[in-house]
XYZ file of C-alpha atoms in Angstrom:
478
model
C 18.083 -29.065 3.432
C 17.634 -26.166 5.835
C 18.831 -22.699 4.946
C 20.552 -21.279 8.040
C 22.874 -18.706 6.537
C 23.160 -16.871 3.259
C 26.481 -16.838 1.486
C 27.932 -13.649 0.048
C 27.646 -14.973 -3.485
C 23.971 -15.688 -3.013
C 23.404 -12.271 -1.584
C 25.009 -10.585 -4.573
C 22.734 -12.525 -6.887
C 19.664 -11.685 -4.841
C 20.347 -7.996 -4.534
C 21.094 -7.836 -8.248
C 17.707 -9.358 -8.940
C 15.922 -6.680 -6.949
C 15.625 -8.655 -3.675
C 12.297 -9.978 -2.502
C 10.730 -7.149 -0.593
C 9.237 -3.754 -1.114
C 11.600 -0.921 -0.286
C 9.145 1.899 -1.174
C 11.614 2.857 -3.901
C 10.085 1.262 -6.969
C 12.234 2.506 -9.839
C 15.133 4.850 -10.570
C 12.950 7.645 -11.979
C 10.530 7.477 -9.069
C 13.388 8.354 -6.746
C 12.992 11.824 -8.240
C 9.209 11.944 -7.860
C 8.234 10.871 -4.364
C 4.758 12.441 -4.304
C 3.845 10.112 -7.187
C 5.701 7.098 -5.783
C 3.165 4.484 -4.733
C 4.213 2.227 -1.888
C 1.381 -0.207 -1.184
C -2.160 -0.973 -2.294
C -4.796 -2.659 -0.136
C -8.268 -4.018 -0.866
C -10.326 -6.060 1.600
C -13.811 -6.665 2.992
C -14.443 -4.367 5.934
C -14.998 -5.936 9.346
C -16.039 -2.669 11.006
C -19.432 -2.968 12.690
C -22.130 -1.575 10.426
C -19.875 -1.614 7.363
C -19.308 -5.325 6.718
C -21.031 -5.124 3.315
C -18.378 -2.719 2.050
C -14.912 -3.030 0.548
C -12.022 -0.818 1.589
C -9.320 0.247 -0.862
C -6.305 2.288 0.142
C -3.027 3.394 -1.380
C 0.052 4.772 0.352
C 2.563 7.204 -1.131
C 5.748 8.920 0.016
C 7.139 6.245 2.293
C 9.689 6.763 5.066
C 8.164 10.008 6.308
C 9.970 11.297 9.373
C 7.163 12.406 11.749
C 9.134 15.416 13.030
C 9.961 16.805 9.592
C 8.681 20.375 10.127
C 8.095 23.178 9.477
C 6.840 22.115 6.026
C 5.289 18.689 6.450
C 4.633 16.047 3.816
C 1.664 16.597 1.519
C -0.056 15.261 -1.570
C 0.891 16.800 -4.903
C -1.480 19.200 -6.657
C -0.128 18.015 -9.999
C -0.591 14.264 -9.429
C -3.863 12.445 -10.092
C -4.233 9.549 -7.636
C -6.479 6.802 -8.988
C -8.127 3.576 -7.845
C -8.920 1.232 -10.745
C -11.582 -1.496 -10.431
C -11.917 -4.403 -12.879
C -15.155 -6.406 -12.543
C -15.728 -7.940 -15.999
C -14.227 -9.988 -18.838
C -12.584 -12.485 -16.520
C -10.513 -9.756 -14.819
C -8.348 -8.821 -17.787
C -6.557 -5.807 -16.297
C -8.778 -3.220 -17.977
C -10.625 -0.892 -15.595
C -14.428 -0.747 -15.464
C -14.591 1.859 -12.713
C -12.151 4.542 -11.610
C -12.076 6.631 -8.440
C -9.825 9.687 -8.713
C -8.505 11.972 -5.969
C -7.329 15.426 -7.029
C -5.762 17.697 -4.395
C -5.775 21.487 -4.071
C -3.700 23.641 -1.697
C -4.848 26.901 -0.192
C -2.317 29.012 1.695
C -3.862 31.549 4.048
C -3.038 35.169 3.088
C -1.729 35.850 6.596
C 0.392 32.682 6.759
C 3.540 32.942 8.883
C 6.696 30.898 8.381
C 5.039 27.567 9.302
C 2.150 25.551 7.889
C 0.588 24.953 11.322
C 0.777 27.355 14.258
C -0.445 26.949 17.815
C -2.539 24.144 19.201
C -4.566 22.481 16.411
C -7.748 20.988 17.864
C -10.038 20.657 14.844
C -9.765 20.131 11.094
C -11.043 23.700 10.601
C -8.666 25.265 13.104
C -7.496 28.775 12.112
C -3.949 27.683 12.930
C -3.923 25.540 9.772
C -2.275 27.897 7.278
C -1.743 25.316 4.534
C -5.151 23.786 3.863
C -5.255 20.697 1.648
C -8.619 19.814 0.136
C -9.572 17.356 -2.571
C -12.147 16.362 -5.135
C -13.314 12.777 -5.662
C -14.255 11.811 -9.212
C -16.016 8.491 -9.831
C -16.037 7.251 -13.417
C -18.166 4.467 -14.903
C -16.203 3.540 -18.008
C -19.068 1.530 -19.504
C -21.470 4.451 -19.557
C -18.941 7.284 -19.644
C -20.626 8.894 -16.627
C -18.470 10.859 -14.196
C -19.633 12.065 -10.766
C -17.768 14.800 -8.857
C -17.728 15.189 -5.075
C -16.356 18.342 -3.455
C -18.164 18.073 -0.117
C -19.501 15.437 2.253
C -23.179 14.814 3.042
C -23.115 17.665 5.556
C -21.621 20.140 3.130
C -18.115 20.099 4.617
C -15.292 20.403 2.106
C -13.225 17.232 1.730
C -10.007 18.063 3.568
C -6.738 16.288 4.310
C -5.937 15.408 7.920
C -3.162 17.585 9.383
C 0.119 16.053 10.603
C 0.512 14.764 14.159
C 3.052 17.145 15.660
C 2.679 15.894 19.237
C 0.675 16.159 22.463
C 0.981 19.945 22.677
C 0.460 20.921 19.039
C -2.167 18.287 18.133
C -3.612 16.889 21.392
C -5.890 13.844 21.180
C -4.909 13.539 17.536
C -7.210 10.744 16.414
C -10.267 12.094 18.206
C -9.780 15.698 17.119
C -8.167 15.364 13.685
C -7.946 11.772 12.443
C -11.529 10.504 12.686
C -13.080 13.914 11.760
C -11.125 13.657 8.488
C -13.292 10.695 7.467
C -16.060 11.979 5.200
C -19.249 10.303 3.994
C -20.227 11.147 0.416
C -23.798 11.490 -0.766
C -23.509 8.168 -2.627
C -22.704 6.239 0.568
C -18.944 5.978 0.116
C -16.543 7.076 2.852
C -13.164 8.664 2.110
C -10.010 9.625 3.975
C -6.751 11.311 3.015
C -3.888 12.173 5.304
C -0.847 10.919 7.203
C -0.951 7.483 8.857
C 1.477 4.957 10.237
C 3.127 2.836 7.552
C 1.537 -0.603 8.009
C 4.233 -2.326 5.957
C 6.747 -4.239 8.092
C 9.994 -5.827 6.981
C 13.672 -6.104 7.955
C 14.896 -3.987 5.070
C 18.255 -3.307 6.706
C 19.221 -6.964 6.939
C 17.952 -7.749 3.462
C 19.884 -5.022 1.715
C 23.039 -5.688 3.730
C 23.637 -8.665 1.430
C 20.929 -10.668 3.242
C 22.616 -10.396 6.612
C 19.574 -11.820 8.410
C 19.218 -11.894 12.157
C 18.718 -15.419 13.532
C 16.485 -17.359 13.373
C 15.609 -15.775 10.011
C 15.529 -16.673 7.173
C 14.051 -19.984 8.353
C 11.274 -19.565 10.905
C 9.758 -22.421 12.875
C 7.766 -22.853 16.052
C 7.301 -19.654 18.053
C 9.449 -17.677 15.615
C 6.833 -18.286 12.924
C 3.618 -18.346 14.932
C 4.178 -15.667 17.532
C 4.584 -11.929 17.681
C 8.191 -12.069 16.562
C 11.409 -11.250 18.344
C 12.086 -7.912 19.991
C 14.648 -5.414 18.745
C 17.591 -5.911 18.148
C 16.951 -9.588 17.371
C 14.471 -8.409 14.753
C 14.465 -4.980 13.150
C 11.509 -3.463 11.306
C 13.009 -0.890 8.961
C 9.588 0.796 8.631
C 8.853 1.190 12.347
C 8.169 4.761 13.392
C 7.661 6.089 9.873
C 4.508 7.558 8.360
C 3.016 7.497 4.868
C 0.391 9.574 3.071
C -2.738 7.439 2.818
C -5.753 7.712 0.525
C -8.600 5.387 1.460
C -12.125 4.794 0.190
C -14.870 2.532 1.501
C -17.313 1.381 -1.172
C -20.516 -0.685 -0.789
C -20.057 -4.017 -2.539
C -23.043 -3.477 -4.822
C -21.299 -0.416 -6.284
C -18.305 -2.516 -7.304
C -19.877 -5.536 -8.988
C -20.786 -5.528 -12.666
C -24.453 -6.330 -12.017
C -24.888 -4.312 -8.826
C -25.294 -7.396 -6.641
C -23.807 -8.532 -3.332
C -22.659 -12.047 -4.276
C -22.875 -14.912 -1.790
C -21.664 -17.772 -3.996
C -17.974 -17.851 -4.903
C -18.876 -19.580 -8.188
C -20.767 -16.460 -9.260
C -18.550 -14.530 -11.702
C -19.643 -11.301 -10.021
C -18.107 -12.512 -6.766
C -14.612 -11.798 -8.047
C -13.239 -8.366 -8.780
C -9.738 -6.914 -8.856
C -8.205 -3.501 -8.366
C -4.969 -1.540 -8.429
C -3.730 2.005 -7.863
C -2.023 4.391 -10.268
C -0.544 7.872 -10.146
C -0.661 10.113 -13.185
C 0.829 13.417 -14.315
C 0.149 15.672 -17.271
C 2.524 15.225 -20.176
C 4.125 18.680 -20.119
C 5.461 20.770 -17.249
C 6.672 24.288 -17.950
C 8.913 25.802 -15.277
C 8.547 29.534 -15.678
C 10.644 30.644 -12.706
C 10.153 32.545 -10.524
C 6.475 31.812 -11.164
C 4.951 28.462 -10.297
C 5.243 25.584 -12.802
C 2.332 25.020 -15.178
C 1.109 21.654 -16.448
C -0.422 20.893 -19.836
C -1.620 17.914 -21.862
C -3.211 14.558 -21.165
C -2.596 12.653 -17.957
C -0.181 9.740 -18.340
C 0.689 6.990 -15.898
C 3.752 7.475 -13.705
C 3.450 4.582 -11.270
C 1.181 1.680 -10.401
C 0.828 -0.959 -7.728
C -1.373 -4.031 -7.706
C 0.074 -6.982 -5.851
C 2.900 -6.495 -3.385
C 6.439 -7.435 -4.406
C 5.879 -7.433 -8.173
C 8.271 -4.703 -9.236
C 10.655 -5.495 -6.368
C 10.868 -9.260 -6.785
C 10.078 -10.044 -10.399
C 11.007 -7.064 -12.597
C 14.705 -6.397 -13.442
C 16.178 -3.019 -12.528
C 16.434 -1.785 -16.123
C 12.710 -2.443 -16.720
C 11.246 -1.135 -13.461
C 10.331 2.335 -14.706
C 8.937 0.904 -17.945
C 6.838 -1.548 -15.920
C 5.602 1.265 -13.662
C 4.272 3.126 -16.698
C 2.735 0.060 -18.379
C -0.911 -0.957 -18.147
C -1.927 -4.213 -16.408
C -3.807 -5.249 -19.542
C -0.435 -5.411 -21.299
C 1.304 -7.470 -18.616
C 1.570 -10.524 -20.828
C 4.813 -8.974 -22.104
C 6.304 -9.614 -18.640
C 5.108 -13.226 -18.438
C 8.514 -14.746 -19.336
C 10.102 -12.925 -16.387
C 7.369 -13.985 -13.970
C 7.007 -17.573 -15.132
C 10.742 -18.213 -14.710
C 11.950 -15.720 -12.063
C 15.658 -15.044 -11.771
C 15.381 -15.055 -7.993
C 13.931 -18.564 -7.907
C 16.222 -20.079 -10.507
C 19.512 -18.444 -9.527
C 19.124 -18.196 -5.763
C 16.535 -20.535 -4.254
C 17.305 -23.336 -6.683
C 20.776 -22.572 -7.984
C 22.508 -21.595 -4.746
C 20.466 -23.221 -1.985
C 19.410 -26.273 -3.973
C 15.829 -25.914 -2.766
C 13.329 -28.142 -4.459
C 11.128 -25.589 -6.234
C 8.570 -26.027 -9.017
C 10.008 -25.978 -12.530
C 9.262 -23.248 -15.032
C 6.833 -22.173 -16.283
C 5.507 -21.071 -12.911
C 1.792 -20.972 -13.609
C 1.133 -20.409 -9.905
C 2.933 -17.056 -10.098
C 1.384 -16.156 -13.443
C -2.059 -16.663 -11.915
C -1.329 -14.004 -9.305
C 0.870 -11.523 -11.168
C -0.339 -11.504 -14.804
C -2.089 -9.178 -15.033
C -0.768 -7.491 -11.903
C -4.055 -6.691 -10.185
C -5.055 -7.581 -6.633
C -7.971 -9.982 -6.738
C -10.614 -10.349 -4.052
C -13.350 -12.903 -3.481
C -16.235 -10.746 -2.276
C -17.991 -13.689 -0.604
C -15.285 -13.993 2.059
C -16.214 -11.820 5.058
C -13.689 -9.603 6.784
C -12.010 -10.817 9.973
C -11.014 -8.561 12.905
C -7.303 -7.977 13.378
C -7.027 -10.200 16.454
C -8.396 -13.205 14.553
C -6.364 -12.804 11.381
C -3.429 -14.946 10.355
C -0.553 -12.805 9.137
C 0.081 -15.505 6.525
C -3.403 -15.234 5.002
C -4.341 -18.369 3.028
C -1.024 -19.997 3.993
C -2.246 -19.752 7.587
C -5.783 -20.926 6.798
C -7.196 -17.386 6.521
C -8.576 -16.832 3.027
C -9.593 -13.246 3.795
C -5.965 -12.214 3.229
C -3.569 -11.943 0.308
C -3.660 -13.268 -2.359
C -7.209 -14.726 -2.188
C -9.268 -12.198 -0.231
C -7.459 -9.075 -1.412
C -4.746 -7.630 0.834
C -5.124 -6.314 4.380
C -2.764 -3.969 6.244
C -1.767 -6.781 8.608
C -0.853 -9.359 5.961
C 2.809 -10.378 6.114
C 3.292 -10.093 2.366
C 7.072 -10.501 2.635
C 6.862 -13.958 4.198
C 3.891 -14.948 2.026
C 5.679 -13.770 -1.121
C 8.952 -15.474 -0.272
C 7.219 -18.771 0.427
C 5.124 -18.444 -2.722
C 8.314 -17.903 -4.725
C 9.606 -21.145 -3.208
C 6.509 -22.900 -4.554
C 4.269 -23.512 -1.539
C 1.160 -22.843 -3.646
C 2.070 -25.807 -5.844
C 1.156 -29.304 -4.707
C 4.145 -31.156 -3.301
C 6.289 -28.093 -2.601
C 4.681 -26.761 0.572
C 7.263 -28.431 2.789
C 10.163 -27.266 4.949
C 12.141 -25.137 4.462
C 10.025 -23.664 1.630
C 7.075 -23.092 3.982
C 9.247 -21.636 6.753
C 11.037 -18.817 4.946
C 10.727 -15.353 6.478
C 12.538 -12.210 7.603
C 11.701 -12.408 11.327
C 9.438 -9.342 11.404
C 5.950 -10.742 11.957
C 3.819 -7.730 12.831
C 3.462 -3.979 12.563
C 5.146 -1.784 15.154
C 1.856 -0.303 16.451
C -1.654 -1.805 16.593
C -3.795 -1.455 13.495
C -7.343 -0.173 13.806
C -10.526 -2.228 13.503
C -12.264 0.730 11.878
C -11.861 2.822 8.764
C -9.272 3.711 7.509
C -7.698 0.747 9.447
C -4.136 2.120 9.315
C -2.972 3.338 12.723
C -2.820 7.088 13.401
C 0.409 8.763 12.321
C 3.400 8.762 14.623
C 3.849 12.036 16.478
C 6.745 14.315 15.717
C 7.389 14.962 19.414
C 7.812 11.279 20.331
C 7.658 8.261 18.107
C 9.003 4.739 18.068
C 11.784 3.791 15.729
C 13.432 0.421 15.145
C 12.943 -0.359 18.841
C 9.217 -0.601 18.068
C 9.701 -3.767 15.996
C 7.006 -6.471 16.201
C 4.305 -4.559 18.026
C 6.471 -2.832 20.609
C 6.156 0.681 19.223
C 4.610 3.792 20.705
C 0.980 4.251 19.594
C 0.024 7.913 19.391
C -3.426 9.400 19.589
C -5.466 6.210 19.269
């Protein structure tokens, strides 16, 4: 059968199950803690010239940032530890072998006026920056217990956060003057970036959460609707178009990530496969001693995590989302019953639409989501944006999710929905299972083919909104 419309009863079931797409709101408690709320995690082989033997990891936090939200713009939290976790041993068991931490510090100029940025900002050291965000990078080898601290780049410049993009008058030539200069090379060869960027996630969130009131031809895509750019607004609506996120990115040489320090060339080599995920952490105790600033005490504990896309949104029930966010990937076997027999698949795809889906237990989903870490085959080279398939391995492009990590351009909503319908299982990759999608096929603005790969942040003065759906947005400062 073909699914052409979703009934109200099906929609109620689907929304109750958490729907099938990331909303950047990953648990009830995280609604109260946006600076620690992780949105997306990416890991992929770089395709930037001169850097193809490196892996890029990035995490985004604080989704749905309005670019014109002055005078106090979005920032990283001084009390949150932002961490990349790398697992390269023991068959990828969800225990970290290497950790890369980012810790942020704010400095407010003693002569600061009523705004964080004043006048035309033309460099990352401009005196008009009155709220200066800097950070420390800490790299931990958990096997040896060694920790290395980086406060400055190879030229001695402090590691600083890129300022916001206020517009052509306040931050002219944004990417040239502020974006690219905020990329720092460390003395160990890594490159790092922290600052605002365009949100690379794309998805018709409005239609989905309006009881799956999809815009035709979604939710079944075929022909040009599946292979092309995607329909223009209002026939398709990207709920994330025109919004920014706070991005932390790191580029690491492959030989620093493998257990034996090699650059594998054979996929059968156990060192060719690693996995990673992001976490945010806070200290256990906060004392609010008003009117003085809060003080934090105790050990750092996990607040949120993200490995694969769609896990907490698609597979974890509402009442367990915050518990899942605080749990370690190495303990994910406790969630296996939920993932091997998902409510969404059984009650909606199978129960309501009578789709022919694989029976439980869903070992195909367990292989991706337990433990919930994003796996990457390091022998697969990176592919420039123009040559990528948004569907990754489902489109014949193994450099994308879930085989070659996850890239900013991967259409994880359509991939995830089709995977839930069983297309990774022999005999189930047929229509309509392999045609499901939301109708948003691409980001609103072009992604970069260089580090940090996310597009520059939308400008406060002028930025696209939903009208920018499917690549029709307003690029700023590229």
